[in-house]
mmCIF file of N, CA and C in Angstrom:
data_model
loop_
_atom_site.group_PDB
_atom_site.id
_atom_site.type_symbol
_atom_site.label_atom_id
_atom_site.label_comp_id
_atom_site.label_asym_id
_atom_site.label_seq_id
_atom_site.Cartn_x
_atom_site.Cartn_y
_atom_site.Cartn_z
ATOM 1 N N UNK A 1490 -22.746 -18.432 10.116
ATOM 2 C CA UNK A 1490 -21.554 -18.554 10.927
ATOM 3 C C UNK A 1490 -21.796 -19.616 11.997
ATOM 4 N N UNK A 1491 -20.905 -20.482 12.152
ATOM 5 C CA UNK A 1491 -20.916 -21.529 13.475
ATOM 6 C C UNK A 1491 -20.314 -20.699 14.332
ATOM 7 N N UNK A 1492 -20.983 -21.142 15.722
ATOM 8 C CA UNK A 1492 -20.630 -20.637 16.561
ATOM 9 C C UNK A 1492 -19.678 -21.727 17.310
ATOM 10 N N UNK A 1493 -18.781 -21.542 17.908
ATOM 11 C CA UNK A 1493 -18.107 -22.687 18.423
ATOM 12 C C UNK A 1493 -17.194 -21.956 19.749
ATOM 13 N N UNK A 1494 -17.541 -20.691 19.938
ATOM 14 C CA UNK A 1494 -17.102 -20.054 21.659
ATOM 15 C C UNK A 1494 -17.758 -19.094 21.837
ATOM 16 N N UNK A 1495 -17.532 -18.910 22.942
ATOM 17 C CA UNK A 1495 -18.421 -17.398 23.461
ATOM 18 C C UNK A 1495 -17.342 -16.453 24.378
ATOM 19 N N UNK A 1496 -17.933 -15.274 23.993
ATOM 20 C CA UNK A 1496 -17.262 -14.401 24.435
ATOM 21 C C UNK A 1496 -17.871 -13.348 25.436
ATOM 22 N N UNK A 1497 -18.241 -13.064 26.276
ATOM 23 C CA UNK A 1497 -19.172 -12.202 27.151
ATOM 24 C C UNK A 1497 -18.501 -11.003 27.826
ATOM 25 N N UNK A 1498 -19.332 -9.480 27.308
ATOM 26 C CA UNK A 1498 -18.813 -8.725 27.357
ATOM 27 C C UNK A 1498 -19.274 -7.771 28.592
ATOM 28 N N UNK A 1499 -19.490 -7.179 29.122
ATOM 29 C CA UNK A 1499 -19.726 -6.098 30.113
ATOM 30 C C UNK A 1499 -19.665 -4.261 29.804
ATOM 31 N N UNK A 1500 -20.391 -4.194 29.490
ATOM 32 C CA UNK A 1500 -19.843 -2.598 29.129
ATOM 33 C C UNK A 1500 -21.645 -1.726 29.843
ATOM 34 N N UNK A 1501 -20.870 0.165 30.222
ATOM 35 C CA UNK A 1501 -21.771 0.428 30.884
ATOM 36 C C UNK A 1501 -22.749 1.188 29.829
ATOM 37 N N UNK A 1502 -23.718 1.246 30.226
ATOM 38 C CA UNK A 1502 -24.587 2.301 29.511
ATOM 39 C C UNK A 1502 -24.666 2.921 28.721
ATOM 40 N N UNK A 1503 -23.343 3.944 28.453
ATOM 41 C CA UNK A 1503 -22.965 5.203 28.254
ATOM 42 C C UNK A 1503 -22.755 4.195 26.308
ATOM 43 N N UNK A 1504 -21.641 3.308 26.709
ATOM 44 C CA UNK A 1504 -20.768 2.247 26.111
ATOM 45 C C UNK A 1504 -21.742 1.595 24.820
ATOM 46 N N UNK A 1505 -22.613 0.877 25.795
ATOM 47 C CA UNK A 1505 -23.631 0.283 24.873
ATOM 48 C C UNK A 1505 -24.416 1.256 23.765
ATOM 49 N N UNK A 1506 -24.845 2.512 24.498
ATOM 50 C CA UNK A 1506 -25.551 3.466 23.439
ATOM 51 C C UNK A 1506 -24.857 3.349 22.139
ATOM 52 N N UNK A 1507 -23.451 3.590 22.333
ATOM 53 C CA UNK A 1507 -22.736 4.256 20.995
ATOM 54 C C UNK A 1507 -22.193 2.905 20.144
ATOM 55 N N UNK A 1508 -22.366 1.643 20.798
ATOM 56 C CA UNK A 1508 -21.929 0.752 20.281
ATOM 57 C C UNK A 1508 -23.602 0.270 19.417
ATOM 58 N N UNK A 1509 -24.567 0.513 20.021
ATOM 59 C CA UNK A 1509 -25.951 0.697 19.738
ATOM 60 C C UNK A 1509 -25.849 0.874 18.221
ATOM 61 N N UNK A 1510 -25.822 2.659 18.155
ATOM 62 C CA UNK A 1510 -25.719 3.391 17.367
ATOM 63 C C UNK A 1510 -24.855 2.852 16.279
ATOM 64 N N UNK A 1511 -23.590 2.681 16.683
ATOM 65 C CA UNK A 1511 -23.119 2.494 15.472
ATOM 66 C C UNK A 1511 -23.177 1.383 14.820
ATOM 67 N N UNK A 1512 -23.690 0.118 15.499
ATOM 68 C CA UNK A 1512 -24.286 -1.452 14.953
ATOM 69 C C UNK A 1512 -25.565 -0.799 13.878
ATOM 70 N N UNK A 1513 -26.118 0.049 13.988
ATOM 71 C CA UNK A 1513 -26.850 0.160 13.286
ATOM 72 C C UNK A 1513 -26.867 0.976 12.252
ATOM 73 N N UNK A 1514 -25.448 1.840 12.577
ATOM 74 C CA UNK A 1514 -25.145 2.742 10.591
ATOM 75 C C UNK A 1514 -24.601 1.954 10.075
ATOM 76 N N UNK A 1515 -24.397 0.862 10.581
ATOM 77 C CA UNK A 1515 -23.746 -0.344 9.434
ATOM 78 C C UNK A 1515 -24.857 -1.592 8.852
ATOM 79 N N UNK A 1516 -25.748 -1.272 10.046
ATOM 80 C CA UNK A 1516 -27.114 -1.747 9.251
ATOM 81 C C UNK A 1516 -26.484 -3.922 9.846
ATOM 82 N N UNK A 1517 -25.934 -4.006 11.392
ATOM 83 C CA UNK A 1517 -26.034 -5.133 11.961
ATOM 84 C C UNK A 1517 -26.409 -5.258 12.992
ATOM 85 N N UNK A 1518 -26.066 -6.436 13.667
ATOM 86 C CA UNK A 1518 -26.264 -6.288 15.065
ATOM 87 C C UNK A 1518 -25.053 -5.747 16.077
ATOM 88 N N UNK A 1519 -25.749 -5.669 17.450
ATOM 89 C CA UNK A 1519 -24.235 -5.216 18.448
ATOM 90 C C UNK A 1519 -23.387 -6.302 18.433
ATOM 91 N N UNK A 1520 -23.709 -7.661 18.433
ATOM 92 C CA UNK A 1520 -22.649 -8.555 18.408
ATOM 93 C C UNK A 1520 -21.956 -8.904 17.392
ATOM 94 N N UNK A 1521 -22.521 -8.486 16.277
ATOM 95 C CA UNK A 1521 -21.861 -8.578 14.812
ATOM 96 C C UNK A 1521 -20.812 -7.662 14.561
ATOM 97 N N UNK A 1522 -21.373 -6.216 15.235
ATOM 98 C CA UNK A 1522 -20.488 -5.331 15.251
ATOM 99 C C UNK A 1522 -19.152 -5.325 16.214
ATOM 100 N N UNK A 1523 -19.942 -5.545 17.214
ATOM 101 C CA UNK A 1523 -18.327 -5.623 18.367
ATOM 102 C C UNK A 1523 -17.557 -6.848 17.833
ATOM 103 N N UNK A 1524 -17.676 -7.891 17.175
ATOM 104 C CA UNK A 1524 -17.184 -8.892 16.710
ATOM 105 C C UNK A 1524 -15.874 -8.382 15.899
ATOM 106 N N UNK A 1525 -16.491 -7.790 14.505
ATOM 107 C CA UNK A 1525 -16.108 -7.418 13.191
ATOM 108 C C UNK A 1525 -15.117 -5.942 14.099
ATOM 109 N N UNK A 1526 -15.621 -5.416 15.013
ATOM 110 C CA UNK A 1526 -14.613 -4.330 15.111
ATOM 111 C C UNK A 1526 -13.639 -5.057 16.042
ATOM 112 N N UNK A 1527 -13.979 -5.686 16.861
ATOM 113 C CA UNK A 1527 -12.398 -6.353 17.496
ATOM 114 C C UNK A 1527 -11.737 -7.043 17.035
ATOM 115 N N UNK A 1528 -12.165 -7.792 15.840
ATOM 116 C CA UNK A 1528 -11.261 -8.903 14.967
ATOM 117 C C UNK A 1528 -10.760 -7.769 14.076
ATOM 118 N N UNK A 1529 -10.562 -6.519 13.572
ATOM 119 C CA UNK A 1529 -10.445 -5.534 12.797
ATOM 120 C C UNK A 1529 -9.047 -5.228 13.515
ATOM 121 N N UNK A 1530 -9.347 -4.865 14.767
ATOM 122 C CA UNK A 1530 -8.606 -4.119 15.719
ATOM 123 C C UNK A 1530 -7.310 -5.462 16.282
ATOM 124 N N UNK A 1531 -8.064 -6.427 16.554
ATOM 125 C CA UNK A 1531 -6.905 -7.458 16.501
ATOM 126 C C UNK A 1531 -5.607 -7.782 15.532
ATOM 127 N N UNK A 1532 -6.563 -7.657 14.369
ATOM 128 C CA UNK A 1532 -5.617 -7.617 13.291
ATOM 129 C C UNK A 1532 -4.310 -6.441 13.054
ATOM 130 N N UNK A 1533 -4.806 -5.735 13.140
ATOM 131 C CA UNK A 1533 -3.791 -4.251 13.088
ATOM 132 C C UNK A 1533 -3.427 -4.449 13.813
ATOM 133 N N UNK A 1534 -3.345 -4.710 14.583
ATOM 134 C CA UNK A 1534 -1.954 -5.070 16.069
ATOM 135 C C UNK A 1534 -1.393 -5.813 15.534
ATOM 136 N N UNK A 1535 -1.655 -7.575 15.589
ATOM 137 C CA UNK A 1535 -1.113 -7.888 15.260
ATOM 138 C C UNK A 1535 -0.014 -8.088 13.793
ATOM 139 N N UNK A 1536 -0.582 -7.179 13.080
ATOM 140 C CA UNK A 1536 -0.169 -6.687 11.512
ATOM 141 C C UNK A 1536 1.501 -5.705 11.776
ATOM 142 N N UNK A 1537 0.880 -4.926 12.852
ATOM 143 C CA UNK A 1537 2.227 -4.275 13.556
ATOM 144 C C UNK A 1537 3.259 -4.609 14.071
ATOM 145 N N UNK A 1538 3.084 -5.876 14.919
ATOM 146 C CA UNK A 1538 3.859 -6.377 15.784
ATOM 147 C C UNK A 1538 4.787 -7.263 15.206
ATOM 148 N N UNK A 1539 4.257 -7.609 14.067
ATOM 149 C CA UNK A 1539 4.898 -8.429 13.101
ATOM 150 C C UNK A 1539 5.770 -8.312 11.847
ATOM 151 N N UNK A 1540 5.798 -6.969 12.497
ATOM 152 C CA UNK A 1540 6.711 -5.697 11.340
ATOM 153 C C UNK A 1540 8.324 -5.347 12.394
ATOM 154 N N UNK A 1541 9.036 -4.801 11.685
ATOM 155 C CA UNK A 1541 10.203 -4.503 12.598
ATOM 156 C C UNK A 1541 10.574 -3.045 11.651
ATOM 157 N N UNK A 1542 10.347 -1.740 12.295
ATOM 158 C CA UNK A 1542 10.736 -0.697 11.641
ATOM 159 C C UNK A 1542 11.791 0.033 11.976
ATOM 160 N N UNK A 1543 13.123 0.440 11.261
ATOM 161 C CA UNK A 1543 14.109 0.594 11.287
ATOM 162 C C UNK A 1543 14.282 2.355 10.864
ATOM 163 N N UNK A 1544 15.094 2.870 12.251
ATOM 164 C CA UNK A 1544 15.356 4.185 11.587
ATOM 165 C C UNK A 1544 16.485 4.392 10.187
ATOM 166 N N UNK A 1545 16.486 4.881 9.636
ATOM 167 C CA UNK A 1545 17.370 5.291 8.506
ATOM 168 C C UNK A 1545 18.843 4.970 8.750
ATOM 169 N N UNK A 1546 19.306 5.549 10.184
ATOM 170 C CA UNK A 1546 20.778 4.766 10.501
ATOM 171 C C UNK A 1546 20.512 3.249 10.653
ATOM 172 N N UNK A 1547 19.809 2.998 11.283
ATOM 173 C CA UNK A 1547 19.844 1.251 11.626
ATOM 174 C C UNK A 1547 19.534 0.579 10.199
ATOM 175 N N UNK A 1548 18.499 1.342 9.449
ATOM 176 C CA UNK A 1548 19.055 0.248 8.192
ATOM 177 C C UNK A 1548 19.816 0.073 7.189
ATOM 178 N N UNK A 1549 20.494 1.582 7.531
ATOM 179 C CA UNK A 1549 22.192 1.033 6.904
ATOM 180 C C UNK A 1549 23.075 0.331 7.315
ATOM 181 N N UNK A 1550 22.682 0.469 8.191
ATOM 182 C CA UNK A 1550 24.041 -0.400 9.325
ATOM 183 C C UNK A 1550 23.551 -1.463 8.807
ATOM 184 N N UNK A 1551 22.277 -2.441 8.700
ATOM 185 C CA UNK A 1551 21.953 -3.475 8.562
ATOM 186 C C UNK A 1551 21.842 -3.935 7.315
ATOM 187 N N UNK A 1552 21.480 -2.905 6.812
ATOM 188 C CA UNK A 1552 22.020 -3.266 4.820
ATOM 189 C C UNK A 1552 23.471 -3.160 4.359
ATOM 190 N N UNK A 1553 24.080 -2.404 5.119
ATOM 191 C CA UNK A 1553 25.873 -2.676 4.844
ATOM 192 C C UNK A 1553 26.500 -4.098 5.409
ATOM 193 N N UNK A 1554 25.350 -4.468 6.823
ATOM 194 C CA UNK A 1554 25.870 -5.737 7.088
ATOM 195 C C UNK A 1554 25.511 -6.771 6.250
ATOM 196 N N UNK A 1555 24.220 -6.696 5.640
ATOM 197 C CA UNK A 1555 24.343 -7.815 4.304
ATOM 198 C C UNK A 1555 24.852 -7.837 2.752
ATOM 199 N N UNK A 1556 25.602 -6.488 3.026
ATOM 200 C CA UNK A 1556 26.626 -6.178 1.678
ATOM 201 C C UNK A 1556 27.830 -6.508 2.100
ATOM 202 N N UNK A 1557 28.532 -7.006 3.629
ATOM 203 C CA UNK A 1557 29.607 -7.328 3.914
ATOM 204 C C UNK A 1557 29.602 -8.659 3.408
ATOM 205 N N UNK A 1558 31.204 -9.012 2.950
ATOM 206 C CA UNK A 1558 31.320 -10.721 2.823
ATOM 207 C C UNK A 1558 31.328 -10.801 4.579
ATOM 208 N N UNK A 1559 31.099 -12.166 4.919
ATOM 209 C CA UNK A 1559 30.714 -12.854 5.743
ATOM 210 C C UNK A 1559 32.211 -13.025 6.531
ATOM 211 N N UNK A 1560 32.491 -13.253 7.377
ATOM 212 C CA UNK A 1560 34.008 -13.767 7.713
ATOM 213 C C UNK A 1560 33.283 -14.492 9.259
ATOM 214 N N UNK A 1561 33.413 -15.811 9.629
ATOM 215 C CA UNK A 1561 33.121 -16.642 10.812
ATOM 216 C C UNK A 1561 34.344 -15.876 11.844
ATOM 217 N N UNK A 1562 33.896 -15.844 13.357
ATOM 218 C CA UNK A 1562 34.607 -15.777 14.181
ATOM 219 C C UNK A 1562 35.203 -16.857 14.779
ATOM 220 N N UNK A 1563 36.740 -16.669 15.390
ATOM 221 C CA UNK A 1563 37.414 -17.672 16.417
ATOM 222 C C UNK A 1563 36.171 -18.859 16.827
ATOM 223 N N UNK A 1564 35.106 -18.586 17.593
ATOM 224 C CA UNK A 1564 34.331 -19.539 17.868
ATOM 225 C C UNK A 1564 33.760 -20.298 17.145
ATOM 226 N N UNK A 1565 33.295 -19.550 15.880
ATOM 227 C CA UNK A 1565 32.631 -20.556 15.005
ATOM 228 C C UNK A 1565 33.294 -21.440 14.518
ATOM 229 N N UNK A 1566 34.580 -20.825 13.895
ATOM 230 C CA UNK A 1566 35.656 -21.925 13.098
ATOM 231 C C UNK A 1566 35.681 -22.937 13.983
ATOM 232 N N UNK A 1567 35.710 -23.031 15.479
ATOM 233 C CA UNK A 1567 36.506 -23.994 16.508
ATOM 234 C C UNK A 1567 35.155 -24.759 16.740
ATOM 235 N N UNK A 1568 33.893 -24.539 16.460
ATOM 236 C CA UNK A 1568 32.009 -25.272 16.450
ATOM 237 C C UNK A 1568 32.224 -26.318 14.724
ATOM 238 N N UNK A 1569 32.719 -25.059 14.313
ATOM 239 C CA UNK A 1569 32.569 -25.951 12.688
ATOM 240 C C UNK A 1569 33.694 -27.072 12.776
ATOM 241 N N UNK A 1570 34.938 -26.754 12.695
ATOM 242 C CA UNK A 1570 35.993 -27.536 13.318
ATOM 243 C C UNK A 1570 35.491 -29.256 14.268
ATOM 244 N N UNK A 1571 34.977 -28.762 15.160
ATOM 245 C CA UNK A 1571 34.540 -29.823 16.234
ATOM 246 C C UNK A 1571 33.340 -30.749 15.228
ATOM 247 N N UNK A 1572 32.461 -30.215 15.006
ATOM 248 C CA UNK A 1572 31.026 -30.467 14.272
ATOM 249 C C UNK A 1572 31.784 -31.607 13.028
ATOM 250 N N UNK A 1573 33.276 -31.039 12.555
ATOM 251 C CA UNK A 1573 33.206 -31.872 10.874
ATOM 252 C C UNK A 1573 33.965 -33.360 11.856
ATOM 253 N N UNK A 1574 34.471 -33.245 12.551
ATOM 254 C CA UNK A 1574 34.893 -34.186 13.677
ATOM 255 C C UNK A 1574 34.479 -35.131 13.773
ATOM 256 N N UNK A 1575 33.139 -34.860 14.676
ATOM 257 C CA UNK A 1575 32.060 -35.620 14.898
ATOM 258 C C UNK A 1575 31.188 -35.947 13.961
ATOM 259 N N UNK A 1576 31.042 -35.480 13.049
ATOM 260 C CA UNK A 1576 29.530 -35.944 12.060
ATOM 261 C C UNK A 1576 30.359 -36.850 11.132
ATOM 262 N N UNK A 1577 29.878 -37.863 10.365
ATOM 263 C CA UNK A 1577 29.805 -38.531 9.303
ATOM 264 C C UNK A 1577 29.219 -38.605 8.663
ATOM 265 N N UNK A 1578 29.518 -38.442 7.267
ATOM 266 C CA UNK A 1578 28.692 -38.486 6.048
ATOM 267 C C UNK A 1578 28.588 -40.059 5.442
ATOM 268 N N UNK A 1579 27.662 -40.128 5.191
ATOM 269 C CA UNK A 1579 27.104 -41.562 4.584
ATOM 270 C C UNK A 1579 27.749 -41.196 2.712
#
């Protein structure tokens, strides 16, 4: 592995023992381990956050809204309207 940052950690006593311990039922080091478990733990967050979960009413509502035909509002017609105005097609 290249190393190319550092990260410096602080933890008390109590902390280190069990982080100790368990670097070594996995048969690595503590920095290998705290590594591999915070990039683990990073991931699942971010794996979550990147999800959007919908109760049972909300995703009907939201699956009936993409079974509706579409109909533009007053504003849009009067954006689209303006927009064919102004633009030219080559």
């Amino acid at each position: 592995m290249n190393t190319t940052a550092r990260f410096d950690l602080k933890m008390n006593a109590d902390e280190k023992a069990i982080v100790a311990k368990a670097a070594a039922l996995m048969g690595t080091t503590m920095a290998g381990f705290v590594r591999a478990a915070a990039k683990e733990k990073a991931q699942v967050l971010l794996d979550r956050e990147a999800r959007l979960t919908l109760s049972a009413r909300d995703f009907a509502a939201f699956a009936g809204a993409l079974d509706t035909a579409f109909a533009p509002n007053p504003a849009l017609k009067a954006a689209l309207t303006q927009a064919r105005r102004r633009v030219r097609r080559a």
